[in-house]
Amino acid sequence: MSSMRNPRKWSSGGHALSIMSYNVLAQCYVRSSFFPYCDSKALRWKNRSQLLKNQFAALPHRPDVICLQECDQYETFWKDTMASMGYAGIYAQKTSAKQDGVAIFWQPDRLELLHSEHVHLKHAAANAIDADLGRRLLARDNVGLVGQFQSTVDGAQIVVATTHLFWDPKEADVKLAQTQHMLAAIASFTATRGGSVFFAGDFNSLPDSDVYKHITATYASAYAAYAGGGEPAFTNCNGVNADGSPAFVGTLDYIFYDRARVDVAGLAPLMSLAEATCEGALPNRHVGSDHLPLLAEFVVKASS
């Protein structure tokens, strides 16, 4: 990942914070049939994990907080790998056969974890508008994670949340209900503890979706200013059409923030479509996931 786009000088009256979000493609979802353009050897966890590790090691500046989605191999890889780079972590795992989950890592010399909470999005079924939606929500075991942190430098408090919503475009109502449940959990968590909110993840929803509109009624998107006022052209590029072009190219990943209490100070530029499709799509021999990592720098405004 290259350096930040248009970084600003941080105000002495605010707290600087960098947050990264990345769907790292759980190995339990990797099949050669899903990514036929990719060398099968590159899809093996031994090789792909090294690519992912190299991506983090190559960052010019270590983010204060890293949110991961589709995180499996947590105990056998991610926990120790991130610890070797100076990070502590918390993890929320699905309970189904596909045992991936979401994780939040942070630099302990910069932030102290005060509280955390796992969010089970199937509990959204309790408020479903009808029995059919409730049944479909219960069938999905997507999870979220919320943590409250305090700066070791100036005592500023923040709340970081991450989630990975259900994937199916045909079940937009499930994703919207999951979003509402996650937002309610964040609001409840923050109401009793306080802190500026950051909400990052793979929302499996395009910028014109009800999910995006619902979230941005409360929070702003860090990358919404990218390329002159819109979201990036894509954050996910995978699959293959008959003509060899990618089957899907679109924006599904976001870092949202509390616009009243936080300013964006810089954004990391993203991979171009030409780079992403140099071997058909993602992942490939050089990139370990079918998603792009997002990285933003913020200033948490000083309390009045």
PDB file of C-alpha atoms in Angstrom:
ATOM      1  CA  MET A   1       0.000   0.000   0.000  1.00  0.00           C
ATOM      2  CA  SER A   2       1.358   3.405  -0.924  1.00  0.00           C
ATOM      3  CA  SER A   3       1.408   6.550   1.158  1.00  0.00           C
ATOM      4  CA  MET A   4      -1.618   8.566   2.200  1.00  0.00           C
ATOM      5  CA  ARG A   5      -3.523  10.708  -0.288  1.00  0.00           C
ATOM      6  CA  ASN A   6      -3.583  14.403   0.665  1.00  0.00           C
ATOM      7  CA  PRO A   7      -2.693  13.978   4.338  1.00  0.00           C
ATOM      8  CA  ARG A   8      -3.291  17.084   6.440  1.00  0.00           C
ATOM      9  CA  LYS A   9      -1.224  18.346   9.328  1.00  0.00           C
ATOM     10  CA  TRP A  10      -2.970  17.256  12.485  1.00  0.00           C
ATOM     11  CA  SER A  11      -4.284  19.879  14.847  1.00  0.00           C
ATOM     12  CA  SER A  12      -2.606  20.011  18.221  1.00  0.00           C
ATOM     13  CA  GLY A  13      -6.132  20.095  19.651  1.00  0.00           C
ATOM     14  CA  GLY A  14      -7.043  16.649  18.324  1.00  0.00           C
ATOM     15  CA  HIS A  15      -5.989  13.031  18.652  1.00  0.00           C
ATOM     16  CA  ALA A  16      -4.446  11.368  15.587  1.00  0.00           C
ATOM     17  CA  LEU A  17      -5.661   7.874  14.743  1.00  0.00           C
ATOM     18  CA  SER A  18      -5.210   5.523  11.776  1.00  0.00           C
ATOM     19  CA  ILE A  19      -7.605   2.669  11.024  1.00  0.00           C
ATOM     20  CA  MET A  20      -7.313  -0.126   8.478  1.00  0.00           C
ATOM     21  CA  SER A  21     -10.069  -2.512   7.383  1.00  0.00           C
ATOM     22  CA  TYR A  22      -9.475  -5.614   5.285  1.00  0.00           C
ATOM     23  CA  ASN A  23     -11.457  -8.688   4.280  1.00  0.00           C
ATOM     24  CA  VAL A  24      -8.583 -11.160   4.109  1.00  0.00           C
ATOM     25  CA  LEU A  25     -10.561 -13.980   2.401  1.00  0.00           C
ATOM     26  CA  ALA A  26     -11.040 -16.891   4.782  1.00  0.00           C
ATOM     27  CA  GLN A  27      -9.342 -20.053   3.610  1.00  0.00           C
ATOM     28  CA  CYS A  28     -12.534 -21.997   4.288  1.00  0.00           C
ATOM     29  CA  TYR A  29     -14.109 -20.177   1.312  1.00  0.00           C
ATOM     30  CA  VAL A  30     -11.237 -20.729  -1.112  1.00  0.00           C
ATOM     31  CA  ARG A  31     -11.890 -23.117  -3.987  1.00  0.00           C
ATOM     32  CA  SER A  32     -10.118 -23.293  -7.332  1.00  0.00           C
ATOM     33  CA  SER A  33     -13.543 -23.284  -8.991  1.00  0.00           C
ATOM     34  CA  PHE A  34     -14.276 -19.883  -7.408  1.00  0.00           C
ATOM     35  CA  PHE A  35     -11.017 -18.382  -8.665  1.00  0.00           C
ATOM     36  CA  PRO A  36     -10.170 -20.340 -11.854  1.00  0.00           C
ATOM     37  CA  TYR A  37      -7.849 -17.580 -13.090  1.00  0.00           C
ATOM     38  CA  CYS A  38      -5.588 -17.969 -10.067  1.00  0.00           C
ATOM     39  CA  ASP A  39      -2.704 -20.431  -9.917  1.00  0.00           C
ATOM     40  CA  SER A  40      -3.891 -23.190  -7.577  1.00  0.00           C
ATOM     41  CA  LYS A  41      -0.599 -23.033  -5.697  1.00  0.00           C
ATOM     42  CA  ALA A  42      -1.214 -19.364  -4.909  1.00  0.00           C
ATOM     43  CA  LEU A  43      -4.549 -20.304  -3.330  1.00  0.00           C
ATOM     44  CA  ARG A  44      -2.959 -22.635  -0.800  1.00  0.00           C
ATOM     45  CA  TRP A  45      -2.969 -21.166   2.687  1.00  0.00           C
ATOM     46  CA  LYS A  46       0.789 -21.639   3.074  1.00  0.00           C
ATOM     47  CA  ASN A  47       1.395 -19.311   0.140  1.00  0.00           C
ATOM     48  CA  ARG A  48      -1.558 -16.957   0.522  1.00  0.00           C
ATOM     49  CA  SER A  49      -0.884 -16.366   4.215  1.00  0.00           C
ATOM     50  CA  GLN A  50       2.636 -15.271   3.348  1.00  0.00           C
ATOM     51  CA  LEU A  51       1.278 -12.795   0.792  1.00  0.00           C
ATOM     52  CA  LEU A  52      -1.068 -11.351   3.409  1.00  0.00           C
ATOM     53  CA  LYS A  53       1.696 -11.172   5.993  1.00  0.00           C
ATOM     54  CA  ASN A  54       3.927  -9.397   3.491  1.00  0.00           C
ATOM     55  CA  GLN A  55       1.185  -6.851   2.774  1.00  0.00           C
ATOM     56  CA  PHE A  56       1.038  -5.864   6.431  1.00  0.00           C
ATOM     57  CA  ALA A  57       4.812  -5.869   6.822  1.00  0.00           C
ATOM     58  CA  ALA A  58       5.156  -3.565   3.804  1.00  0.00           C
ATOM     59  CA  LEU A  59       2.900  -0.837   5.217  1.00  0.00           C
ATOM     60  CA  PRO A  60       4.923   2.405   5.448  1.00  0.00           C
ATOM     61  CA  HIS A  61       3.192   3.223   8.730  1.00  0.00           C
ATOM     62  CA  ARG A  62       1.573   0.722  11.079  1.00  0.00           C
ATOM     63  CA  PRO A  63      -2.115   1.582  11.601  1.00  0.00           C
ATOM     64  CA  ASP A  64      -3.214   2.126  15.184  1.00  0.00           C
ATOM     65  CA  VAL A  65      -6.203  -0.181  14.627  1.00  0.00           C
ATOM     66  CA  ILE A  66      -6.759  -2.985  12.110  1.00  0.00           C
ATOM     67  CA  CYS A  67     -10.179  -4.556  11.529  1.00  0.00           C
ATOM     68  CA  LEU A  68     -10.240  -7.897   9.714  1.00  0.00           C
ATOM     69  CA  GLN A  69     -13.168  -9.747   8.194  1.00  0.00           C
ATOM     70  CA  GLU A  70     -13.288 -13.352   6.957  1.00  0.00           C
ATOM     71  CA  CYS A  71     -10.626 -14.020   9.539  1.00  0.00           C
ATOM     72  CA  ASP A  72     -10.119 -17.739  10.082  1.00  0.00           C
ATOM     73  CA  GLN A  73      -6.904 -19.371  11.294  1.00  0.00           C
ATOM     74  CA  TYR A  74      -7.004 -16.817  14.124  1.00  0.00           C
ATOM     75  CA  GLU A  75      -5.311 -18.946  16.778  1.00  0.00           C
ATOM     76  CA  THR A  76      -2.928 -20.666  14.372  1.00  0.00           C
ATOM     77  CA  PHE A  77      -1.853 -17.657  12.293  1.00  0.00           C
ATOM     78  CA  TRP A  78      -3.364 -14.234  12.777  1.00  0.00           C
ATOM     79  CA  LYS A  79      -2.937 -13.867  16.544  1.00  0.00           C
ATOM     80  CA  ASP A  80       0.798 -14.594  16.540  1.00  0.00           C
ATOM     81  CA  THR A  81       1.462 -12.904  13.204  1.00  0.00           C
ATOM     82  CA  MET A  82      -0.071  -9.646  14.365  1.00  0.00           C
ATOM     83  CA  ALA A  83       1.599  -9.961  17.780  1.00  0.00           C
ATOM     84  CA  SER A  84       4.961 -10.168  16.012  1.00  0.00           C
ATOM     85  CA  MET A  85       4.137  -6.775  14.480  1.00  0.00           C
ATOM     86  CA  GLY A  86       3.247  -5.283  17.850  1.00  0.00           C
ATOM     87  CA  TYR A  87      -0.529  -5.793  17.927  1.00  0.00           C
ATOM     88  CA  ALA A  88      -2.937  -7.189  20.499  1.00  0.00           C
ATOM     89  CA  GLY A  89      -6.274  -8.524  19.291  1.00  0.00           C
ATOM     90  CA  ILE A  90      -9.834  -9.624  20.021  1.00  0.00           C
ATOM     91  CA  TYR A  91     -11.848 -12.000  17.882  1.00  0.00           C
ATOM     92  CA  ALA A  92     -15.488 -12.955  17.324  1.00  0.00           C
ATOM     93  CA  GLN A  93     -16.048 -16.238  15.474  1.00  0.00           C
ATOM     94  CA  LYS A  94     -19.091 -17.609  13.722  1.00  0.00           C
ATOM     95  CA  THR A  95     -20.624 -20.752  15.159  1.00  0.00           C
ATOM     96  CA  SER A  96     -21.373 -22.516  11.875  1.00  0.00           C
ATOM     97  CA  ALA A  97     -19.233 -25.024   9.987  1.00  0.00           C
ATOM     98  CA  LYS A  98     -17.554 -22.073   8.243  1.00  0.00           C
ATOM     99  CA  GLN A  99     -15.686 -20.864  11.295  1.00  0.00           C
ATOM    100  CA  ASP A 100     -14.338 -17.532  10.199  1.00  0.00           C
ATOM    101  CA  GLY A 101     -15.060 -14.308  12.012  1.00  0.00           C
ATOM    102  CA  VAL A 102     -14.032 -10.708  12.578  1.00  0.00           C
ATOM    103  CA  ALA A 103     -11.089  -9.334  14.538  1.00  0.00           C
ATOM    104  CA  ILE A 104      -9.864  -6.016  15.878  1.00  0.00           C
ATOM    105  CA  PHE A 105      -6.138  -5.516  16.405  1.00  0.00           C
ATOM    106  CA  TRP A 106      -4.557  -2.484  18.038  1.00  0.00           C
ATOM    107  CA  GLN A 107      -1.167  -1.186  19.129  1.00  0.00           C
ATOM    108  CA  PRO A 108      -1.050  -1.480  22.952  1.00  0.00           C
ATOM    109  CA  ASP A 109       1.533   1.275  23.245  1.00  0.00           C
ATOM    110  CA  ARG A 110      -1.002   3.615  21.623  1.00  0.00           C
ATOM    111  CA  LEU A 111      -4.344   2.284  22.842  1.00  0.00           C
ATOM    112  CA  GLU A 112      -5.693   0.392  25.835  1.00  0.00           C
ATOM    113  CA  LEU A 113      -8.754  -1.842  25.462  1.00  0.00           C
ATOM    114  CA  LEU A 114     -11.346  -0.933  28.101  1.00  0.00           C
ATOM    115  CA  HIS A 115     -14.360  -3.032  27.081  1.00  0.00           C
ATOM    116  CA  SER A 116     -15.447  -5.267  24.203  1.00  0.00           C
ATOM    117  CA  GLU A 117     -18.636  -6.961  23.084  1.00  0.00           C
ATOM    118  CA  HIS A 118     -19.508  -9.665  20.569  1.00  0.00           C
ATOM    119  CA  VAL A 119     -22.614  -9.020  18.467  1.00  0.00           C
ATOM    120  CA  HIS A 120     -24.564 -11.934  16.979  1.00  0.00           C
ATOM    121  CA  LEU A 121     -26.484 -10.568  14.027  1.00  0.00           C
ATOM    122  CA  LYS A 122     -28.956 -13.463  14.015  1.00  0.00           C
ATOM    123  CA  HIS A 123     -30.480 -11.795  17.090  1.00  0.00           C
ATOM    124  CA  ALA A 124     -31.923  -9.242  14.666  1.00  0.00           C
ATOM    125  CA  ALA A 125     -34.641 -11.858  14.133  1.00  0.00           C
ATOM    126  CA  ALA A 126     -36.295 -10.685  17.354  1.00  0.00           C
ATOM    127  CA  ASN A 127     -37.278  -7.452  15.589  1.00  0.00           C
ATOM    128  CA  ALA A 128     -37.998  -8.905  12.139  1.00  0.00           C
ATOM    129  CA  ILE A 129     -41.014  -7.437  10.361  1.00  0.00           C
ATOM    130  CA  ASP A 130     -42.344 -10.891   9.480  1.00  0.00           C
ATOM    131  CA  ALA A 131     -41.753 -14.576  10.163  1.00  0.00           C
ATOM    132  CA  ASP A 132     -40.026 -15.196   6.834  1.00  0.00           C
ATOM    133  CA  LEU A 133     -37.392 -12.532   7.450  1.00  0.00           C
ATOM    134  CA  GLY A 134     -36.955 -13.771  11.003  1.00  0.00           C
ATOM    135  CA  ARG A 135     -36.346 -17.302   9.763  1.00  0.00           C
ATOM    136  CA  ARG A 136     -33.753 -16.143   7.249  1.00  0.00           C
ATOM    137  CA  LEU A 137     -31.972 -14.008   9.844  1.00  0.00           C
ATOM    138  CA  LEU A 138     -31.735 -16.950  12.237  1.00  0.00           C
ATOM    139  CA  ALA A 139     -30.162 -19.018   9.458  1.00  0.00           C
ATOM    140  CA  ARG A 140     -27.239 -16.564   9.159  1.00  0.00           C
ATOM    141  CA  ASP A 141     -24.587 -16.473  11.844  1.00  0.00           C
ATOM    142  CA  ASN A 142     -22.761 -13.300  10.852  1.00  0.00           C
ATOM    143  CA  VAL A 143     -21.063 -11.598  13.765  1.00  0.00           C
ATOM    144  CA  GLY A 144     -19.799  -8.195  14.805  1.00  0.00           C
ATOM    145  CA  LEU A 145     -17.315  -6.910  17.340  1.00  0.00           C
ATOM    146  CA  VAL A 146     -17.270  -3.642  19.288  1.00  0.00           C
ATOM    147  CA  GLY A 147     -14.420  -2.347  21.428  1.00  0.00           C
ATOM    148  CA  GLN A 148     -13.847   0.760  23.509  1.00  0.00           C
ATOM    149  CA  PHE A 149     -10.276   2.024  23.616  1.00  0.00           C
ATOM    150  CA  GLN A 150      -8.439   4.763  25.462  1.00  0.00           C
ATOM    151  CA  SER A 151      -5.394   6.559  24.140  1.00  0.00           C
ATOM    152  CA  THR A 152      -2.278   5.964  26.203  1.00  0.00           C
ATOM    153  CA  VAL A 153      -1.079   9.398  25.067  1.00  0.00           C
ATOM    154  CA  ASP A 154      -3.896  11.759  26.017  1.00  0.00           C
ATOM    155  CA  GLY A 155      -6.724   9.612  27.388  1.00  0.00           C
ATOM    156  CA  ALA A 156      -9.043  10.184  24.412  1.00  0.00           C
ATOM    157  CA  GLN A 157     -11.639   7.422  24.077  1.00  0.00           C
ATOM    158  CA  ILE A 158     -12.876   5.805  20.880  1.00  0.00           C
ATOM    159  CA  VAL A 159     -15.238   2.997  19.950  1.00  0.00           C
ATOM    160  CA  VAL A 160     -14.278   0.717  17.056  1.00  0.00           C
ATOM    161  CA  ALA A 161     -16.798  -1.695  15.553  1.00  0.00           C
ATOM    162  CA  THR A 162     -16.437  -4.158  12.710  1.00  0.00           C
ATOM    163  CA  THR A 163     -18.714  -6.640  10.986  1.00  0.00           C
ATOM    164  CA  HIS A 164     -19.170  -8.742   7.865  1.00  0.00           C
ATOM    165  CA  LEU A 165     -22.742  -8.807   6.578  1.00  0.00           C
ATOM    166  CA  PHE A 166     -24.413 -11.655   4.689  1.00  0.00           C
ATOM    167  CA  TRP A 167     -23.259 -11.882   1.089  1.00  0.00           C
ATOM    168  CA  ASP A 168     -26.330 -12.702  -1.037  1.00  0.00           C
ATOM    169  CA  PRO A 169     -27.538  -9.753  -3.208  1.00  0.00           C
ATOM    170  CA  LYS A 170     -31.002 -11.347  -3.300  1.00  0.00           C
ATOM    171  CA  GLU A 171     -31.374 -10.945   0.462  1.00  0.00           C
ATOM    172  CA  ALA A 172     -30.963  -7.205   0.835  1.00  0.00           C
ATOM    173  CA  ASP A 173     -33.592  -7.222   3.578  1.00  0.00           C
ATOM    174  CA  VAL A 174     -31.427  -9.572   5.655  1.00  0.00           C
ATOM    175  CA  LYS A 175     -28.445  -7.251   5.284  1.00  0.00           C
ATOM    176  CA  LEU A 176     -30.513  -4.210   6.211  1.00  0.00           C
ATOM    177  CA  ALA A 177     -31.863  -5.928   9.334  1.00  0.00           C
ATOM    178  CA  GLN A 178     -28.334  -7.011  10.269  1.00  0.00           C
ATOM    179  CA  THR A 179     -27.181  -3.414   9.811  1.00  0.00           C
ATOM    180  CA  GLN A 180     -29.954  -2.072  12.019  1.00  0.00           C
ATOM    181  CA  HIS A 181     -29.064  -4.593  14.712  1.00  0.00           C
ATOM    182  CA  MET A 182     -25.366  -3.738  14.538  1.00  0.00           C
ATOM    183  CA  LEU A 183     -26.044   0.003  14.701  1.00  0.00           C
ATOM    184  CA  ALA A 184     -28.328  -0.510  17.690  1.00  0.00           C
ATOM    185  CA  ALA A 185     -25.609  -2.533  19.420  1.00  0.00           C
ATOM    186  CA  ILE A 186     -23.054   0.214  18.769  1.00  0.00           C
ATOM    187  CA  ALA A 187     -25.446   2.883  20.053  1.00  0.00           C
ATOM    188  CA  SER A 188     -26.187   0.899  23.216  1.00  0.00           C
ATOM    189  CA  PHE A 189     -22.504   0.165  23.805  1.00  0.00           C
ATOM    190  CA  THR A 190     -21.530   3.804  23.308  1.00  0.00           C
ATOM    191  CA  ALA A 191     -24.387   5.225  25.379  1.00  0.00           C
ATOM    192  CA  THR A 192     -23.038   3.611  28.533  1.00  0.00           C
ATOM    193  CA  ARG A 193     -19.344   4.167  27.817  1.00  0.00           C
ATOM    194  CA  GLY A 194     -18.810   7.055  25.402  1.00  0.00           C
ATOM    195  CA  GLY A 195     -16.205   7.613  22.720  1.00  0.00           C
ATOM    196  CA  SER A 196     -16.013   8.676  19.080  1.00  0.00           C
ATOM    197  CA  VAL A 197     -17.292   5.870  16.848  1.00  0.00           C
ATOM    198  CA  PHE A 198     -15.572   4.151  13.920  1.00  0.00           C
ATOM    199  CA  PHE A 199     -17.472   1.396  12.083  1.00  0.00           C
ATOM    200  CA  ALA A 200     -15.504  -0.595   9.502  1.00  0.00           C
ATOM    201  CA  GLY A 201     -16.037  -3.788   7.577  1.00  0.00           C
ATOM    202  CA  ASP A 202     -17.292  -5.701   4.586  1.00  0.00           C
ATOM    203  CA  PHE A 203     -20.933  -4.723   4.281  1.00  0.00           C
ATOM    204  CA  ASN A 204     -21.578  -6.664   1.062  1.00  0.00           C
ATOM    205  CA  SER A 205     -23.568  -3.647  -0.087  1.00  0.00           C
ATOM    206  CA  LEU A 206     -23.007  -1.134  -2.874  1.00  0.00           C
ATOM    207  CA  PRO A 207     -23.073   2.640  -2.285  1.00  0.00           C
ATOM    208  CA  ASP A 208     -26.622   2.902  -3.683  1.00  0.00           C
ATOM    209  CA  SER A 209     -27.957   0.245  -1.294  1.00  0.00           C
ATOM    210  CA  ASP A 210     -30.348   0.712   1.615  1.00  0.00           C
ATOM    211  CA  VAL A 211     -27.597  -0.564   3.920  1.00  0.00           C
ATOM    212  CA  TYR A 212     -25.254   2.241   2.870  1.00  0.00           C
ATOM    213  CA  LYS A 213     -27.998   4.863   3.074  1.00  0.00           C
ATOM    214  CA  HIS A 214     -29.011   3.655   6.526  1.00  0.00           C
ATOM    215  CA  ILE A 215     -25.474   3.809   7.907  1.00  0.00           C
ATOM    216  CA  THR A 216     -24.647   7.184   6.348  1.00  0.00           C
ATOM    217  CA  ALA A 217     -27.730   8.696   7.963  1.00  0.00           C
ATOM    218  CA  THR A 218     -25.672   8.469  11.172  1.00  0.00           C
ATOM    219  CA  TYR A 219     -22.026   8.164  10.111  1.00  0.00           C
ATOM    220  CA  ALA A 220     -19.867   9.446   7.261  1.00  0.00           C
ATOM    221  CA  SER A 221     -17.743   7.279   4.974  1.00  0.00           C
ATOM    222  CA  ALA A 222     -14.020   8.040   5.016  1.00  0.00           C
ATOM    223  CA  TYR A 223     -13.579   7.129   1.360  1.00  0.00           C
ATOM    224  CA  ALA A 224     -16.646   9.042   0.165  1.00  0.00           C
ATOM    225  CA  ALA A 225     -14.319  11.921  -0.693  1.00  0.00           C
ATOM    226  CA  TYR A 226     -12.083   9.614  -2.745  1.00  0.00           C
ATOM    227  CA  ALA A 227     -11.737  10.535  -6.435  1.00  0.00           C
ATOM    228  CA  GLY A 228     -13.694  13.765  -6.144  1.00  0.00           C
ATOM    229  CA  GLY A 229     -16.715  12.991  -4.033  1.00  0.00           C
ATOM    230  CA  GLY A 230     -17.680   9.350  -4.453  1.00  0.00           C
ATOM    231  CA  GLU A 231     -16.722   5.971  -3.095  1.00  0.00           C
ATOM    232  CA  PRO A 232     -13.891   4.058  -4.792  1.00  0.00           C
ATOM    233  CA  ALA A 233     -14.787   2.372  -8.070  1.00  0.00           C
ATOM    234  CA  PHE A 234     -14.267  -1.000  -6.396  1.00  0.00           C
ATOM    235  CA  THR A 235     -12.991  -2.715  -3.272  1.00  0.00           C
ATOM    236  CA  ASN A 236     -13.780  -6.271  -4.418  1.00  0.00           C
ATOM    237  CA  CYS A 237     -12.811  -7.911  -7.712  1.00  0.00           C
ATOM    238  CA  ASN A 238     -13.314 -11.629  -8.299  1.00  0.00           C
ATOM    239  CA  GLY A 239     -14.782 -14.347 -10.467  1.00  0.00           C
ATOM    240  CA  VAL A 240     -14.539 -14.637 -14.219  1.00  0.00           C
ATOM    241  CA  ASN A 241     -16.911 -14.195 -17.148  1.00  0.00           C
ATOM    242  CA  ALA A 242     -16.811 -16.166 -20.386  1.00  0.00           C
ATOM    243  CA  ASP A 243     -14.785 -13.376 -22.009  1.00  0.00           C
ATOM    244  CA  GLY A 244     -12.215 -13.490 -19.219  1.00  0.00           C
ATOM    245  CA  SER A 245     -13.324 -10.285 -17.513  1.00  0.00           C
ATOM    246  CA  PRO A 246     -14.015 -10.261 -13.748  1.00  0.00           C
ATOM    247  CA  ALA A 247     -17.486 -11.467 -12.793  1.00  0.00           C
ATOM    248  CA  PHE A 248     -17.789  -8.853 -10.054  1.00  0.00           C
ATOM    249  CA  VAL A 249     -16.158  -5.471  -9.613  1.00  0.00           C
ATOM    250  CA  GLY A 250     -17.728  -3.232  -6.991  1.00  0.00           C
ATOM    251  CA  THR A 251     -17.444  -1.413  -3.682  1.00  0.00           C
ATOM    252  CA  LEU A 252     -18.508  -3.410  -0.617  1.00  0.00           C
ATOM    253  CA  ASP A 253     -16.042  -2.276   2.060  1.00  0.00           C
ATOM    254  CA  TYR A 254     -16.142   0.956   4.053  1.00  0.00           C
ATOM    255  CA  ILE A 255     -14.747   2.785   7.062  1.00  0.00           C
ATOM    256  CA  PHE A 256     -17.473   4.917   8.627  1.00  0.00           C
ATOM    257  CA  TYR A 257     -16.877   7.500  11.337  1.00  0.00           C
ATOM    258  CA  ASP A 258     -18.624   9.995  13.610  1.00  0.00           C
ATOM    259  CA  ARG A 259     -18.651  13.133  11.473  1.00  0.00           C
ATOM    260  CA  ALA A 260     -19.457  15.405  14.422  1.00  0.00           C
ATOM    261  CA  ARG A 261     -16.420  14.334  16.433  1.00  0.00           C
ATOM    262  CA  VAL A 262     -13.889  13.184  13.835  1.00  0.00           C
ATOM    263  CA  ASP A 263     -12.182  14.602  10.739  1.00  0.00           C
ATOM    264  CA  VAL A 264     -10.489  12.624   7.964  1.00  0.00           C
ATOM    265  CA  ALA A 265      -6.815  13.562   7.663  1.00  0.00           C
ATOM    266  CA  GLY A 266      -5.708  11.218   4.880  1.00  0.00           C
ATOM    267  CA  LEU A 267      -6.664   8.210   2.774  1.00  0.00           C
ATOM    268  CA  ALA A 268      -4.495   5.482   1.312  1.00  0.00           C
ATOM    269  CA  PRO A 269      -4.852   5.236  -2.483  1.00  0.00           C
ATOM    270  CA  LEU A 270      -6.278   1.956  -3.708  1.00  0.00           C
ATOM    271  CA  MET A 271      -5.125  -0.476  -6.348  1.00  0.00           C
ATOM    272  CA  SER A 272      -6.217   0.381  -9.891  1.00  0.00           C
ATOM    273  CA  LEU A 273      -8.485  -1.925 -11.871  1.00  0.00           C
ATOM    274  CA  ALA A 274      -5.616  -2.574 -14.288  1.00  0.00           C
ATOM    275  CA  GLU A 275      -3.480  -3.765 -11.383  1.00  0.00           C
ATOM    276  CA  ALA A 276      -6.289  -5.854  -9.917  1.00  0.00           C
ATOM    277  CA  THR A 277      -7.005  -7.578 -13.229  1.00  0.00           C
ATOM    278  CA  CYS A 278      -3.429  -8.127 -14.397  1.00  0.00           C
ATOM    279  CA  GLU A 279      -3.960 -11.867 -13.894  1.00  0.00           C
ATOM    280  CA  GLY A 280      -7.739 -11.920 -14.379  1.00  0.00           C
ATOM    281  CA  ALA A 281      -8.971 -10.784 -10.961  1.00  0.00           C
ATOM    282  CA  LEU A 282      -8.183 -11.193  -7.256  1.00  0.00           C
ATOM    283  CA  PRO A 283      -6.649 -13.035  -5.500  1.00  0.00           C
ATOM    284  CA  ASN A 284      -3.621 -13.794  -7.616  1.00  0.00           C
ATOM    285  CA  ARG A 285       0.061 -14.659  -7.240  1.00  0.00           C
ATOM    286  CA  HIS A 286       0.772 -11.210  -5.801  1.00  0.00           C
ATOM    287  CA  VAL A 287      -2.328 -10.335  -3.755  1.00  0.00           C
ATOM    288  CA  GLY A 288      -3.731 -12.636  -1.093  1.00  0.00           C
ATOM    289  CA  SER A 289      -7.377 -11.535  -0.999  1.00  0.00           C
ATOM    290  CA  ASP A 290     -10.148 -10.658  -3.433  1.00  0.00           C
ATOM    291  CA  HIS A 291     -10.779  -7.447  -1.452  1.00  0.00           C
ATOM    292  CA  LEU A 292      -8.688  -4.303  -1.176  1.00  0.00           C
ATOM    293  CA  PRO A 293      -7.463  -3.040   2.202  1.00  0.00           C
ATOM    294  CA  LEU A 294      -8.797   0.364   3.243  1.00  0.00           C
ATOM    295  CA  LEU A 295      -6.668   2.679   5.368  1.00  0.00           C
ATOM    296  CA  ALA A 296      -7.618   6.111   6.677  1.00  0.00           C
ATOM    297  CA  GLU A 297      -6.056   8.612   9.035  1.00  0.00           C
ATOM    298  CA  PHE A 298      -8.330  10.618  11.307  1.00  0.00           C
ATOM    299  CA  VAL A 299      -8.246  13.384  13.862  1.00  0.00           C
ATOM    300  CA  VAL A 300     -10.512  12.865  16.848  1.00  0.00           C
ATOM    301  CA  LYS A 301     -11.525  16.363  17.855  1.00  0.00           C
ATOM    302  CA  ALA A 302     -10.634  17.523  21.331  1.00  0.00           C
ATOM    303  CA  SER A 303     -13.566  17.593  23.748  1.00  0.00           C
ATOM    304  CA  SER A 304     -14.882  21.040  24.438  1.00  0.00           C
TER     305      SER A 304
END
